[in-house]
mmCIF file of C-alpha atoms in Angstrom:
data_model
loop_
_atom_site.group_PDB
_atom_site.id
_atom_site.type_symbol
_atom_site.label_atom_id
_atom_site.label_comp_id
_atom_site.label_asym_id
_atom_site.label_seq_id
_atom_site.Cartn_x
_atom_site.Cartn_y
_atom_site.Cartn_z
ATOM 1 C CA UNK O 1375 -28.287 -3.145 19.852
ATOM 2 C CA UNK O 1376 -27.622 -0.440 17.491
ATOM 3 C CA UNK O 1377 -25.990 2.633 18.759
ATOM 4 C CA UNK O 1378 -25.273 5.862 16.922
ATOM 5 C CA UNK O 1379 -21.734 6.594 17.018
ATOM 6 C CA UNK O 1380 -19.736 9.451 15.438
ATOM 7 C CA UNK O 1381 -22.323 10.101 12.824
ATOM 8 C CA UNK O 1382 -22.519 6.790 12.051
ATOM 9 C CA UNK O 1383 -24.509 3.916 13.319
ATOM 10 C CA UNK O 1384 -22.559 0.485 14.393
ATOM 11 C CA UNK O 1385 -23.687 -3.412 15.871
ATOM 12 C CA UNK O 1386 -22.247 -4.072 18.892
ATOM 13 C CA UNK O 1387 -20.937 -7.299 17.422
ATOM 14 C CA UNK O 1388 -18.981 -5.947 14.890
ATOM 15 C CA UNK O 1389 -17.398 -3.708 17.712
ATOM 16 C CA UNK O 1390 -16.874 -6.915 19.298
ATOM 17 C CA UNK O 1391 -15.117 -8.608 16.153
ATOM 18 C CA UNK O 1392 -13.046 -5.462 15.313
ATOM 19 C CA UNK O 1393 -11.715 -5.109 18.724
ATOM 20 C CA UNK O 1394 -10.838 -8.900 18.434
ATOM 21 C CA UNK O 1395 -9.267 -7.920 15.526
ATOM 22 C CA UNK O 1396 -7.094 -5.304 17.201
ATOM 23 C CA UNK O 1397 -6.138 -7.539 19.518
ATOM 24 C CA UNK O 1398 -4.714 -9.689 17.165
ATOM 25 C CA UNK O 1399 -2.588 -7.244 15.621
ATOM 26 C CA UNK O 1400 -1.124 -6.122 18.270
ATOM 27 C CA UNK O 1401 0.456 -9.899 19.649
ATOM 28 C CA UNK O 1402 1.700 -10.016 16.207
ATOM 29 C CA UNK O 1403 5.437 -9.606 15.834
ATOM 30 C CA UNK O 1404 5.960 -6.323 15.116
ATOM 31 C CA UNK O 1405 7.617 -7.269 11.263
ATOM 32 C CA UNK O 1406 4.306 -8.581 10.414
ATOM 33 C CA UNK O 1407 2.302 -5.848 11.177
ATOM 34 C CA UNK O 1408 5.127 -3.389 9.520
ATOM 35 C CA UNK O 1409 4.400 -5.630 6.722
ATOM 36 C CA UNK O 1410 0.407 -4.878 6.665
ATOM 37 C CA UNK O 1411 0.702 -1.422 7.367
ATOM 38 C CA UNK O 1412 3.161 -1.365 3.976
ATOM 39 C CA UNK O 1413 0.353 -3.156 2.567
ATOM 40 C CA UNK O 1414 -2.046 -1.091 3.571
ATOM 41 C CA UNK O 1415 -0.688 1.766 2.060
ATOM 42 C CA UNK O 1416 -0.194 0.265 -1.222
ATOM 43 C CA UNK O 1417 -3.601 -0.312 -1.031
ATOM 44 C CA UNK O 1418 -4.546 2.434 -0.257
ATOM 45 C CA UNK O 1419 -2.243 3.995 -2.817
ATOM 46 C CA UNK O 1420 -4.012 1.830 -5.550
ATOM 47 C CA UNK O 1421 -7.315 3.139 -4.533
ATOM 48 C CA UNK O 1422 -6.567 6.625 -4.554
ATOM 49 C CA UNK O 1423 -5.201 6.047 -7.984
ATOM 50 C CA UNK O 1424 -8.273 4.067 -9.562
ATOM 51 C CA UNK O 1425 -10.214 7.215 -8.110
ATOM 52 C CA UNK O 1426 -7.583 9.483 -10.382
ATOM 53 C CA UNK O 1427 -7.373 11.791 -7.186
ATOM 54 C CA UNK O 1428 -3.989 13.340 -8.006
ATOM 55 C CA UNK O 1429 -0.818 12.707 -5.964
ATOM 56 C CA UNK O 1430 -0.369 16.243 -4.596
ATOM 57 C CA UNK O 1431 -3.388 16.085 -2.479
ATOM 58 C CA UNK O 1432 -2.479 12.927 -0.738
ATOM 59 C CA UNK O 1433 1.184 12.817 -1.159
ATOM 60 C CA UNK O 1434 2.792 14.294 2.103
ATOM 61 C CA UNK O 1435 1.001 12.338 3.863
ATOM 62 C CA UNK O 1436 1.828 9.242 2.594
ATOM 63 C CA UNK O 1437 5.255 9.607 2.753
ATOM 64 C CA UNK O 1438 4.619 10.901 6.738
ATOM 65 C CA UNK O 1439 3.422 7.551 6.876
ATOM 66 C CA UNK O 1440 6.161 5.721 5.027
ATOM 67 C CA UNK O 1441 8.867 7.668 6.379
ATOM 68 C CA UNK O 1442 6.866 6.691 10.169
ATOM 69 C CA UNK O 1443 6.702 3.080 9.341
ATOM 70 C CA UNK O 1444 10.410 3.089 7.978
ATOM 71 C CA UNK O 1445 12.228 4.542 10.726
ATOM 72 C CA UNK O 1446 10.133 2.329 13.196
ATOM 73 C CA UNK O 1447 10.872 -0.404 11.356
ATOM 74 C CA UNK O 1448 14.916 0.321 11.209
ATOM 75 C CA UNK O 1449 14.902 0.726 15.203
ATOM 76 C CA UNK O 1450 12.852 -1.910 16.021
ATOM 77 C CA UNK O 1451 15.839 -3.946 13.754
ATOM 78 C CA UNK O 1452 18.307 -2.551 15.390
ATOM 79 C CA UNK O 1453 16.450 -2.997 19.165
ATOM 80 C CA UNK O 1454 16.313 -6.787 17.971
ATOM 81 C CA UNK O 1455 19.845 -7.317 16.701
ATOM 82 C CA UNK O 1456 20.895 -5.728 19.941
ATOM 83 C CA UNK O 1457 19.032 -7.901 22.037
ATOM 84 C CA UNK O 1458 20.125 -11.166 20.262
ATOM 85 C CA UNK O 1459 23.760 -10.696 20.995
#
């Protein structure tokens, strides 16, 4: 059925195909989903721009997030080039 959830109302089924979803993401290796978080926040990016919401409200946290996704992705390189030799 429906249920009301967080103010807004969701199917149970697409609960079911988002947590499918999830589960996905998370057996991918982790370069892939560096890459669609990177996509995501170009996306993002180009969304914020087509709404002409101005950098400065948005723009610390996007480069949290970069700077997040960067440095994980640099030590999960250097975790794998460790492992390989």
């Amino acid at each position: 059925g429906v249920s009301q959830m967080r103010g807004y109302t969701t199917d149970s089924r697409f609960d079911e195909v988002k947590e499918m979803e999830d589960r996905c993401f998370a057996v991918k290796p982790v370069g892939e989903q560096i890459n669609e978080c990177d996509q995501l926040i170009k996306k993002v990016n180009s969304i914020l721009e087509t709404l002409q919401i101005p950098v400065s409200n948005y723009g610390k946290e996007l480069n949290d997030l970069k700077f997040k996704i960067s440095s994980l992705s640099s030590s999960i390189k250097l975790h794998a080039s460790q492992t390989l030799t």
